[in-house]
XYZ file of C-alpha atoms in Angstrom:
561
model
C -4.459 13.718 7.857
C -1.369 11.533 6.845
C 0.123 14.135 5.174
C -0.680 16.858 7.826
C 1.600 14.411 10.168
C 3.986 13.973 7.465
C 4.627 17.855 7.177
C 5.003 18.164 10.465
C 7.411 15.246 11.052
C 9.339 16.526 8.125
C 10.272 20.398 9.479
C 10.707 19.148 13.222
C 13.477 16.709 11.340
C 14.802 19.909 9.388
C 14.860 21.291 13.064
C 16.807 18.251 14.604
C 19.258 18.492 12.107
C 19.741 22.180 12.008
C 19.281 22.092 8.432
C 16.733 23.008 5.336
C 15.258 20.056 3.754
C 13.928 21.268 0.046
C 10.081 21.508 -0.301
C 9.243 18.814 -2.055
C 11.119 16.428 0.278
C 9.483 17.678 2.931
C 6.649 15.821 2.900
C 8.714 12.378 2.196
C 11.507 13.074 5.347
C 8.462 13.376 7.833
C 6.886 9.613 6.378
C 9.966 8.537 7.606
C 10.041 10.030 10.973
C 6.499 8.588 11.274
C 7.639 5.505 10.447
C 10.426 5.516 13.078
C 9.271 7.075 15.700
C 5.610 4.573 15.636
C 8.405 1.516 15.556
C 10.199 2.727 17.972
C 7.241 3.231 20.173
C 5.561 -0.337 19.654
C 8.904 -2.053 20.058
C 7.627 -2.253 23.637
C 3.544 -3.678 24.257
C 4.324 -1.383 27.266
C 4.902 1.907 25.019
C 2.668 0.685 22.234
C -0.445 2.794 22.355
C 1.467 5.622 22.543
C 2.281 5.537 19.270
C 0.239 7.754 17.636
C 0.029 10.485 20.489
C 3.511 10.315 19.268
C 3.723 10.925 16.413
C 1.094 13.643 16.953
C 2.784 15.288 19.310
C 6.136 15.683 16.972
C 3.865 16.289 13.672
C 2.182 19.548 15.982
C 5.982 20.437 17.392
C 7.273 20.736 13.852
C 4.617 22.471 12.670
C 4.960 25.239 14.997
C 8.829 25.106 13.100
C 7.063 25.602 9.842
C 8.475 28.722 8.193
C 5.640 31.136 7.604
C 6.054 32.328 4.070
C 4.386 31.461 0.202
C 5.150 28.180 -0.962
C 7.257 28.342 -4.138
C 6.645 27.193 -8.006
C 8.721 24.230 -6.532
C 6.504 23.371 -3.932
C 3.658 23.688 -6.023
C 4.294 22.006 -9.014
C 5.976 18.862 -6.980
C 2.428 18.940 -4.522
C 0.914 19.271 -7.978
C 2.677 15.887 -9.329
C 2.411 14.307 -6.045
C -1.741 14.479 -6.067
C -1.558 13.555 -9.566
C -0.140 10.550 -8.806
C -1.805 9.703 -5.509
C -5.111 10.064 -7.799
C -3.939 7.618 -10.495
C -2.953 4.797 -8.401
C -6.370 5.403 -6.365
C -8.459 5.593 -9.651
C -9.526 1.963 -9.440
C -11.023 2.893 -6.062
C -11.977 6.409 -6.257
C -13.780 5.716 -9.440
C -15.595 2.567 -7.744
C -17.793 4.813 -5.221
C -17.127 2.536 -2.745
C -13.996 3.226 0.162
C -13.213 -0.313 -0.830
C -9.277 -1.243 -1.866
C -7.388 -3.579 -4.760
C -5.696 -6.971 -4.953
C -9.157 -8.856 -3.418
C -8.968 -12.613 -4.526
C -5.430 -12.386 -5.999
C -3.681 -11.644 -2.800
C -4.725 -12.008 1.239
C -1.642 -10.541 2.748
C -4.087 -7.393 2.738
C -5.879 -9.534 5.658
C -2.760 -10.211 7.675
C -1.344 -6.488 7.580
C -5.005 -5.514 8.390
C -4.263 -7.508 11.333
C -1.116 -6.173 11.911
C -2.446 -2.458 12.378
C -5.201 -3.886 14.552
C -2.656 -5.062 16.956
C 0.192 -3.189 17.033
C -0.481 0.222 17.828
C -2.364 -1.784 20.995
C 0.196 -4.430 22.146
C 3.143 -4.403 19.752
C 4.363 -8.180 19.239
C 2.727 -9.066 22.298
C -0.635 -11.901 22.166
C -1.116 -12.755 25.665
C -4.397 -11.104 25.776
C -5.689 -12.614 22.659
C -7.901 -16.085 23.212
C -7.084 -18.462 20.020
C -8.473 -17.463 16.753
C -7.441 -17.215 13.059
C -6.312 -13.565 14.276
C -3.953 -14.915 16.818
C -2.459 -17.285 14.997
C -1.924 -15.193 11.793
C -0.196 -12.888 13.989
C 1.874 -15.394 15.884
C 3.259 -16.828 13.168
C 4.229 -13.636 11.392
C 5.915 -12.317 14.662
C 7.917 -15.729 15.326
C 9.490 -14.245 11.724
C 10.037 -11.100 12.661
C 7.965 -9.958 10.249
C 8.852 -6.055 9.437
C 5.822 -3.871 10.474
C 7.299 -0.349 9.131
C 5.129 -0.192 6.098
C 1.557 -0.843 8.510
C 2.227 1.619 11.103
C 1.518 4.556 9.060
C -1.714 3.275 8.164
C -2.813 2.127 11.521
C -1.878 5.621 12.970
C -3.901 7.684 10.323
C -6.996 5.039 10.583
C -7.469 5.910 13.976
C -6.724 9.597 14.100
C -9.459 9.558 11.287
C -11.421 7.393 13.037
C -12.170 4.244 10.715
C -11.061 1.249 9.867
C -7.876 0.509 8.132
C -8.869 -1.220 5.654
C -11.220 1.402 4.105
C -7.760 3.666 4.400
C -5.594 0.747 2.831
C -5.883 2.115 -0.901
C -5.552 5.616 0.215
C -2.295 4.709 2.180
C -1.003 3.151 -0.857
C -1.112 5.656 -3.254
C -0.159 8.383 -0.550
C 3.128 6.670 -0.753
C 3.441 6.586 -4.494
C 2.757 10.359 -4.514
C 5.775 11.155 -1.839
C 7.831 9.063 -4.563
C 6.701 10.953 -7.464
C 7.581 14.170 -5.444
C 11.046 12.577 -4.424
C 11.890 11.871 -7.780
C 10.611 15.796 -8.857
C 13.682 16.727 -6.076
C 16.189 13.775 -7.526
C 15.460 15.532 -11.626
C 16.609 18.733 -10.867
C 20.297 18.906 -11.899
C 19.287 16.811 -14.656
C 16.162 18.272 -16.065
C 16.085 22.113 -15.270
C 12.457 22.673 -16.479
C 10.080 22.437 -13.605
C 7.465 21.568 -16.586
C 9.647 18.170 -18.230
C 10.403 17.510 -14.330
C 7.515 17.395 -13.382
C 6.786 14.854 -16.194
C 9.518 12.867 -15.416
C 8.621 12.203 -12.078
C 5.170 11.504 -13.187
C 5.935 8.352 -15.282
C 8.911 6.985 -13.151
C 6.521 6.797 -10.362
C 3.610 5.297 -12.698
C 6.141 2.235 -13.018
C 3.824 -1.050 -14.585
C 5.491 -3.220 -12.135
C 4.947 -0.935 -9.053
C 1.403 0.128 -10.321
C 0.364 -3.653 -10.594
C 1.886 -4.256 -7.030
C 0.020 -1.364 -5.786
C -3.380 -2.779 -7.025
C -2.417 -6.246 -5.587
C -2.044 -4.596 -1.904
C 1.822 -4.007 -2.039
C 2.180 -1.664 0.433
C 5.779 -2.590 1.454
C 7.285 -2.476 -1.770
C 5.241 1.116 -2.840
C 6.718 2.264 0.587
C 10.320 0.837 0.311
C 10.787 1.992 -3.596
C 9.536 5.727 -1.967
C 12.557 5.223 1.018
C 14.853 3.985 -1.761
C 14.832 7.178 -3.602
C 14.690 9.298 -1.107
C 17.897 7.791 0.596
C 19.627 8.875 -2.484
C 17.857 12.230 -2.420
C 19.129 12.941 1.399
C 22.480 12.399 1.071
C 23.641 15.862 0.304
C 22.547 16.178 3.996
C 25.383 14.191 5.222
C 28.451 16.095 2.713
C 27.818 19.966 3.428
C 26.805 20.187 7.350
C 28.389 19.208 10.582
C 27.349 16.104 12.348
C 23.802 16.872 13.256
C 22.813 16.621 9.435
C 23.031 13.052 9.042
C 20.316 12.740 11.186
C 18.063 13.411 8.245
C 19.772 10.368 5.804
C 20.248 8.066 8.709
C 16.614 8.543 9.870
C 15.530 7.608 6.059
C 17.758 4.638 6.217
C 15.828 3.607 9.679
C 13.016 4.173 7.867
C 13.535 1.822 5.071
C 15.002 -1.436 7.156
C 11.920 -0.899 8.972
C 9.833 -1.398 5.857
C 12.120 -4.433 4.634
C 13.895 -5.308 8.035
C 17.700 -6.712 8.068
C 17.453 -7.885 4.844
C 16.893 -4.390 3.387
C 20.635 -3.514 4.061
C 21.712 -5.266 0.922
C 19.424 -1.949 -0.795
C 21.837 0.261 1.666
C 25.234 -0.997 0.948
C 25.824 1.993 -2.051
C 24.313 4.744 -0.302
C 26.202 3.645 2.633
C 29.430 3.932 1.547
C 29.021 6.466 -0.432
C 28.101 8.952 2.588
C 31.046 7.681 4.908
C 33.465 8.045 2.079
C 32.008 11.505 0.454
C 34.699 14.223 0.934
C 34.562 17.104 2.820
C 35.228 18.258 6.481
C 34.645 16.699 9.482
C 34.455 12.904 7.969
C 34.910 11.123 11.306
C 32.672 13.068 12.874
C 30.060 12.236 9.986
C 30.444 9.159 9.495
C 30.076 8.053 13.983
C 27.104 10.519 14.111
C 25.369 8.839 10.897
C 25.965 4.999 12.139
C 24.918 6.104 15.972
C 21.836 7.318 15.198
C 21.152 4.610 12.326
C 21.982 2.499 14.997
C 19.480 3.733 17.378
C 16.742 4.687 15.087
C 17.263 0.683 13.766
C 16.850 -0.771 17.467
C 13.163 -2.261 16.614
C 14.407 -3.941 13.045
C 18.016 -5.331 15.076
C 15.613 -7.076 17.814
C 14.057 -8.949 15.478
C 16.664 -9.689 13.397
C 17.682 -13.064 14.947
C 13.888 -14.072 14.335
C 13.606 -12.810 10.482
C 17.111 -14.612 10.008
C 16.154 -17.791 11.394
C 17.507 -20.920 9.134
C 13.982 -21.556 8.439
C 12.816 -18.162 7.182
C 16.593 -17.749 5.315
C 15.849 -20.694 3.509
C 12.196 -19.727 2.580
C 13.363 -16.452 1.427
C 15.936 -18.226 -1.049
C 14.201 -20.973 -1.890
C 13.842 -21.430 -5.910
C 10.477 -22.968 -6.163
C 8.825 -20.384 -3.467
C 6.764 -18.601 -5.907
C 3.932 -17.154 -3.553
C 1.752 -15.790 -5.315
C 3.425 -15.363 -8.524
C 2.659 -17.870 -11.438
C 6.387 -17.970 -12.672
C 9.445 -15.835 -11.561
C 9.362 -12.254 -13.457
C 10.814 -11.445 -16.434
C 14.046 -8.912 -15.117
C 12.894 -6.779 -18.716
C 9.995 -5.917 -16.328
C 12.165 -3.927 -14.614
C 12.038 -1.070 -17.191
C 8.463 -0.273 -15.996
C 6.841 -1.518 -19.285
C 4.411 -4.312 -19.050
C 1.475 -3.624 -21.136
C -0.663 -6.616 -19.615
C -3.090 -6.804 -17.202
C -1.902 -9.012 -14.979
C 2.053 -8.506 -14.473
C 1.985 -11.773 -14.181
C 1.834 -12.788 -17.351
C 3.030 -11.892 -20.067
C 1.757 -9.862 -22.622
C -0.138 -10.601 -25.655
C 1.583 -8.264 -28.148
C 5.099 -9.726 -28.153
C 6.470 -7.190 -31.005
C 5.272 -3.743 -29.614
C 6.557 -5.231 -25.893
C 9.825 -5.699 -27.121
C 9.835 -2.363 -28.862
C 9.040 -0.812 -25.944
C 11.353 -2.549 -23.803
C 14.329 -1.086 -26.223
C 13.054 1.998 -26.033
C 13.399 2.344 -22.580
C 16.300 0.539 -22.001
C 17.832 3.247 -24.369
C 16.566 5.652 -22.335
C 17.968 4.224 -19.066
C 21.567 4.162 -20.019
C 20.823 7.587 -21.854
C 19.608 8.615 -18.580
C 22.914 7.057 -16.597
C 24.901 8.912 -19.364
C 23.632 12.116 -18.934
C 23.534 11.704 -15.347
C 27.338 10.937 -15.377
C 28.276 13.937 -17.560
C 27.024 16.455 -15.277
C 27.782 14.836 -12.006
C 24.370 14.365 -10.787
C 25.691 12.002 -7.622
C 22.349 11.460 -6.137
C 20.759 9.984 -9.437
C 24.041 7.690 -9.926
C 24.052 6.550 -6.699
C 20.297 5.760 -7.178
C 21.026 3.733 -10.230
C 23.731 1.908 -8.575
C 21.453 1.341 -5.646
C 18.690 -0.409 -7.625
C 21.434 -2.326 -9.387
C 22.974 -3.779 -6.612
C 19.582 -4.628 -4.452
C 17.956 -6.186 -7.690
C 21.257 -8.403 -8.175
C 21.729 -9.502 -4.919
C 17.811 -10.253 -5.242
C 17.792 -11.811 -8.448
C 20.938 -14.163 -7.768
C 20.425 -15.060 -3.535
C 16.841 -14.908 -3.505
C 13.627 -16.614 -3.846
C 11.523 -15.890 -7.156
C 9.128 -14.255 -4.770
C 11.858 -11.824 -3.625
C 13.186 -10.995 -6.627
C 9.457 -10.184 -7.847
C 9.674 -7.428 -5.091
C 12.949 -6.112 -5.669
C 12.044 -6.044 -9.078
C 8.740 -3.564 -8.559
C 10.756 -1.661 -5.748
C 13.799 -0.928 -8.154
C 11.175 -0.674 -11.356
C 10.833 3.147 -10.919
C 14.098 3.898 -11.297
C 14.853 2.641 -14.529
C 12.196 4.081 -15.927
C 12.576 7.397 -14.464
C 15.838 7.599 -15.618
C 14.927 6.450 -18.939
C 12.422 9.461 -18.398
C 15.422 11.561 -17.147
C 17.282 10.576 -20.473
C 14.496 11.576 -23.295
C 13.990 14.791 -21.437
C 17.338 15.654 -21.205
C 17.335 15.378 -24.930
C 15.211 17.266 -25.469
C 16.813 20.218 -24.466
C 19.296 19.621 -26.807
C 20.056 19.334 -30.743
C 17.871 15.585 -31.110
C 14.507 17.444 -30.138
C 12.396 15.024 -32.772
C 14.186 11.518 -31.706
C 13.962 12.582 -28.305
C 9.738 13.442 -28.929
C 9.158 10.421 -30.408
C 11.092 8.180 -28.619
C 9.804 9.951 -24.905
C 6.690 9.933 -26.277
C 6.815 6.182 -26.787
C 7.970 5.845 -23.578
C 4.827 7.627 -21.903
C 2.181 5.929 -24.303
C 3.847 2.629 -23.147
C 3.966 3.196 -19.248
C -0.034 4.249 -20.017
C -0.990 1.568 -21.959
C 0.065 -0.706 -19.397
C -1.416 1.221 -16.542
C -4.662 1.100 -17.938
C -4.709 -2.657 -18.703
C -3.767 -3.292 -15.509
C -6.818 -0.680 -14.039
C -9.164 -2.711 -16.289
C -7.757 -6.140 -14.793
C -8.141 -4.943 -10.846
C -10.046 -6.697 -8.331
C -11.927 -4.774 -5.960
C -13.168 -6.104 -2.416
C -16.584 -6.269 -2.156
C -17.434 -3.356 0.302
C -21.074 -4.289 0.700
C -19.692 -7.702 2.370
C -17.205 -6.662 3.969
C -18.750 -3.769 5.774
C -21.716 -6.242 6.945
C -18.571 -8.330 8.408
C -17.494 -4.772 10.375
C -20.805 -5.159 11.395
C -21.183 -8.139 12.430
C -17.994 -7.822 14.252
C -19.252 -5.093 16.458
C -22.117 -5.885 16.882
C -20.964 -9.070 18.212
C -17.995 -8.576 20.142
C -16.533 -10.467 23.000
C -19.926 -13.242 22.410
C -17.588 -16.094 20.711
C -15.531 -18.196 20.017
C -17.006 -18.184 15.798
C -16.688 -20.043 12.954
C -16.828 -19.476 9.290
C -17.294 -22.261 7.329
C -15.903 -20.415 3.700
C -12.573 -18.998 3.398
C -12.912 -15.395 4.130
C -9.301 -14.073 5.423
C -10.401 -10.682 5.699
C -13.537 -11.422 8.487
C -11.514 -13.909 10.655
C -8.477 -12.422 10.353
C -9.759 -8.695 10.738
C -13.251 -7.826 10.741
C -14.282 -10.731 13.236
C -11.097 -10.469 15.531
C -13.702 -9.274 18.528
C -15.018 -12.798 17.937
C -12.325 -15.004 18.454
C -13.470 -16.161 14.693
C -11.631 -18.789 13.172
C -12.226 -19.984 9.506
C -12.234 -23.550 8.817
C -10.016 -23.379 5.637
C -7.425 -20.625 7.446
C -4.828 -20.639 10.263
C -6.798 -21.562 13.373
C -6.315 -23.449 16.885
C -9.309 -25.621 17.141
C -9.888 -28.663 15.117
C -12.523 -27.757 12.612
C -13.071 -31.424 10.808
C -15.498 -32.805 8.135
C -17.746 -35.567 9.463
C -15.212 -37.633 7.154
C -12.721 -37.067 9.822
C -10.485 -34.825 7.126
C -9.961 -31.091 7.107
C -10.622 -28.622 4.682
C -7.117 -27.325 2.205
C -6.748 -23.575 2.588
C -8.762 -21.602 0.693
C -11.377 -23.932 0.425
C -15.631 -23.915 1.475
C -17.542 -27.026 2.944
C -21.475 -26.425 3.750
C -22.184 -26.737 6.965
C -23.883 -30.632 7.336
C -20.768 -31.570 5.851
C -19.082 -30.664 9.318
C -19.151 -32.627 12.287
C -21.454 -30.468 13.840
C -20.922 -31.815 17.445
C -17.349 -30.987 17.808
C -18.716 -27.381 16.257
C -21.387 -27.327 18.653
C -18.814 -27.871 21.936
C -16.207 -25.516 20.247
C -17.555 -22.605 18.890
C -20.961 -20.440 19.999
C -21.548 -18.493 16.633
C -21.062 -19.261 13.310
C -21.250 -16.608 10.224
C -22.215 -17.649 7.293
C -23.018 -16.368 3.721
C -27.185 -16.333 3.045
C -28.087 -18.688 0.498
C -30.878 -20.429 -0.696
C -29.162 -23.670 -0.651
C -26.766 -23.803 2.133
C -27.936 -25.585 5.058
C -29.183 -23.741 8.576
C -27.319 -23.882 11.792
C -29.277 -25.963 14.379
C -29.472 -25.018 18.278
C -27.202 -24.896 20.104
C -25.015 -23.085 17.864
C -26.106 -19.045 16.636
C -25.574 -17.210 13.787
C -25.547 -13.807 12.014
């Protein structure tokens, strides 16, 4: 469905612009609309639920735009690359059986941006209607940051055109936006690699980056999303050099696109690209460069209203605070950037220090064989690219927190490594054909090996839980407040938001104390007698708890399911 909307977006942009976007961008161009035009509509709780009649409504228009003729080896072979891709990041899934999704245990922001799509596509930023809960307050304290929603909306709108609930779409989404970078990258190899075969290849293992993989399978869908909007804001450009004014539409809706992912702070990523398109020659330069920052400018309006929340002195100094780890164990290694990282936790690192290393020199060869190449035959788009990466994972690495420069890191990974890619195929077109086999072919057993360790190391969700917690949240709905006593982010913060549910180790807004008087550290379970079950009894009307054999009972006059 996604990528029905996503086609359609895409040619009614092509029509906008009064220009031809190649085939296998096609598909990434109209992600981009979706994600602007579903931000611009739930900047407003007013306009909010017409967000995905929206983007409906421009996916249909464009696709009456469509031209009617055979798609090309192009658009095959990138499609081709693209579902190859969207089926190796969703293996851990797929293979389960189960519509169940990654990074369970190891990560709850999964919970939160469930909650986000719940919401938005509703009420925008707007809680008045919601009664306290763990939902409410999850999503008040994200939205006094100005927390970027650009990288949800996509999800929320395909859940409900599909008819289910986002978070058996979450893993889907994810990989969906790993294959439109895999196809952007097939568009960015083409001056570099001219077979459609080795570029097809290429694009295959930049996208299969360790560091982006083991994001993906830890719920990152904002940094699979923004490393997709990075490369394709190089890949757009041309748009802005050879047309009149109308053609930057296409780039400056991509850049729209990707500060609505990362918010203000993505402009740092934007700075290259940026320049680079007011200052490319050719005619009509003025022009250019007031259409591209007008409708920048108004395609940006959602991200700019928020910016004096997400640049607050508090969040600033979160964001660039040296000990704010998250959920990291220690900072990254910047190495990791080369998309090699055969552990299963990225983490960590790896067990075999020697073949790592090796690895790591073989790609870093690559790279600035790649950079080389690219520079020889002029290949803009892929320099810029590389410059791009360079400067966002500096400014990153130096100004921000360890946590931040972990995501600039996995957003930035696939382009080293697809131009390290870019480099051994380019040799081997040329007089080095063995080096350049064994050395690529190094470079491809690494980016595996590391894959699969990580696919072995994945945590799935427990559907069979989780879908009794839909459940229960139907069935349920509008009879609380409720209370769970373990710490279960996804039920109170999702599943159970009909409830009012509030878990007594998570964000809540009612006192939920032992009969010690203390409170429970996040993340942590009490059985029930250990509560003071009359200040439960006056404050909440179910509770949901986990069967066991030896956890107490709930006694009258409190329920529970």
């Amino acid at each position: 469905m996604l990528g029905v909307l996503c086609l359609g977006c895409g040619a009614l942009l092509a029509r906008a612009a009064a220009t031809t976007i190649r085939a296998p961008l096609m598909l990434p161009c109209g992600f981009a609309v979706v994600i602007v035009a579903s931000s611009l509509a739930t900047a407003h709780s007013a306009t909010a639920s017409f967000a995905s009649p929206l983007v409906v409504g421009l996916a249909v228009a464009g696709l009456c735009f469509l031209p009617r003729r055979r798609p090309g080896r192009d658009t095959c072979i990138s499609v081709a690359v693209g579902v190859t891709t969207f089926l190796l990041y969703g293996a851990p899934v797929l293979l389960s059986g189960d519509p169940t999704f990654a990074g369970y245990v190891k990560l709850d922001d999964t919970a939160t941006f469930l909650a986000f799509a719940d919401h938005v596509l509703d009420n925008g930023r707007d809680l008045s209607a919601l009664g306290p809960s763990s939902y409410e307050a999850t999503l008040a304290v994200y939205f006094a940051s100005g927390y970027p929603l650009g990288a949800i909306l996509p999800l929320g709108v395909g859940a409900r055109l599909v008819g289910t609930d986002p978070a058996w779409v979450w893993q889907p989404m994810i990989s969906f936006a790993a294959a439109l970078l895999a196809m952007t990258l097939y568009a960015l190899a083409t001056q570099l690699v001219p077979s459609r075969s080795l570029r097809a290849l290429v694009a295959l293992v930049g996208a299969e980056s360790a560091l982006l993989y083991g994001y993906a399978l830890w719920g990152g869908t904002k940094e699979v999303a923004a490393a997709t909007l990075l490369a394709l804001t190089a890949a757009t450009l041309t748009h802005a050099v050879r047309g009149g004014p109308r053609e930057v539409l296409v780039p400056a809706t991509v850049f729209a696109a990707f500060i609505g992912v990362l918010s203000v702070g993505g402009v740092a990523w934007l700075v290259v690209p940026g320049v680079a398109l007011l200052i490319a020659p050719g005619t009509r330069r003025l022009g250019r460069a007031v259409a591209f920052c007008g409708f920048t400018a108004v395609l940006t309006l959602p991200a700019l209203a928020e910016a004096g929340a997400f640049l607050s002195d508090d969040n600033v100094s979160t964001l660039r605070s040296t000990e704010e780890l998250g959920n990291l164990v220690r900072p990254l290694r910047l190495r990791q950037l080369l998309g090699v990282w055969p552990t299963g936790d990225f983490r960590i690192d790896p067990e075999h220090n020697g073949l790592t290393a090796g690895l790591v020199v073989v790609a870093f060869t690559g790279l600035a064989l790649g950079v080389a190449f690219a520079w020889r035959r002029r290949s803009w788009p892929v320099l810029i690219l590389a410059s791009t990466a360079a400067v966002g994972v500096t400014v990153f690495f130096v100004a921000g927190s360890p946590w931040l420069a972990g995501k600039a890191l996995a957003i930035a990974s696939p382009v080293a490594l697809f131009l390290a890619a870019c480099g051994y195929a380019t040799l081997l077109t040329g007089r080095r054909t063995r080096v350049a086999l064994v050395l690529g072919g190094l470079l491809v057993a690494g980016v595996v090996w590391s894959n699969v360790l990580a696919y072995q190391g994945v945590w799935l969700a427990p559907y069979d839980q989780l879908k009794e917690l839909e459940q229960i949240g139907n069935r349920f709905a509008g009879r609380g407040p409720a209370l769970m006593t373990e710490y279960q982010p996804y039920g109170v913060r999702h599943f159970l938001r009909r409830l009012d549910a509030e878990g007594a180790s998570d964000l809540r807004r009612r006192p939920v104390r032992l009969a010690s008087g203390a409170v429970l550290p996040k993340g942590e379970y009490a059985d029930l007698d250990e509560f003071d079950l009359s200040e439960l009894s006056t404050s909440y009307r179910l509770l949901v708890l986990r069967r066991s054999p030896v956890a107490s009972r709930p006694r009258p006059p409190t329920s529970s399911c």
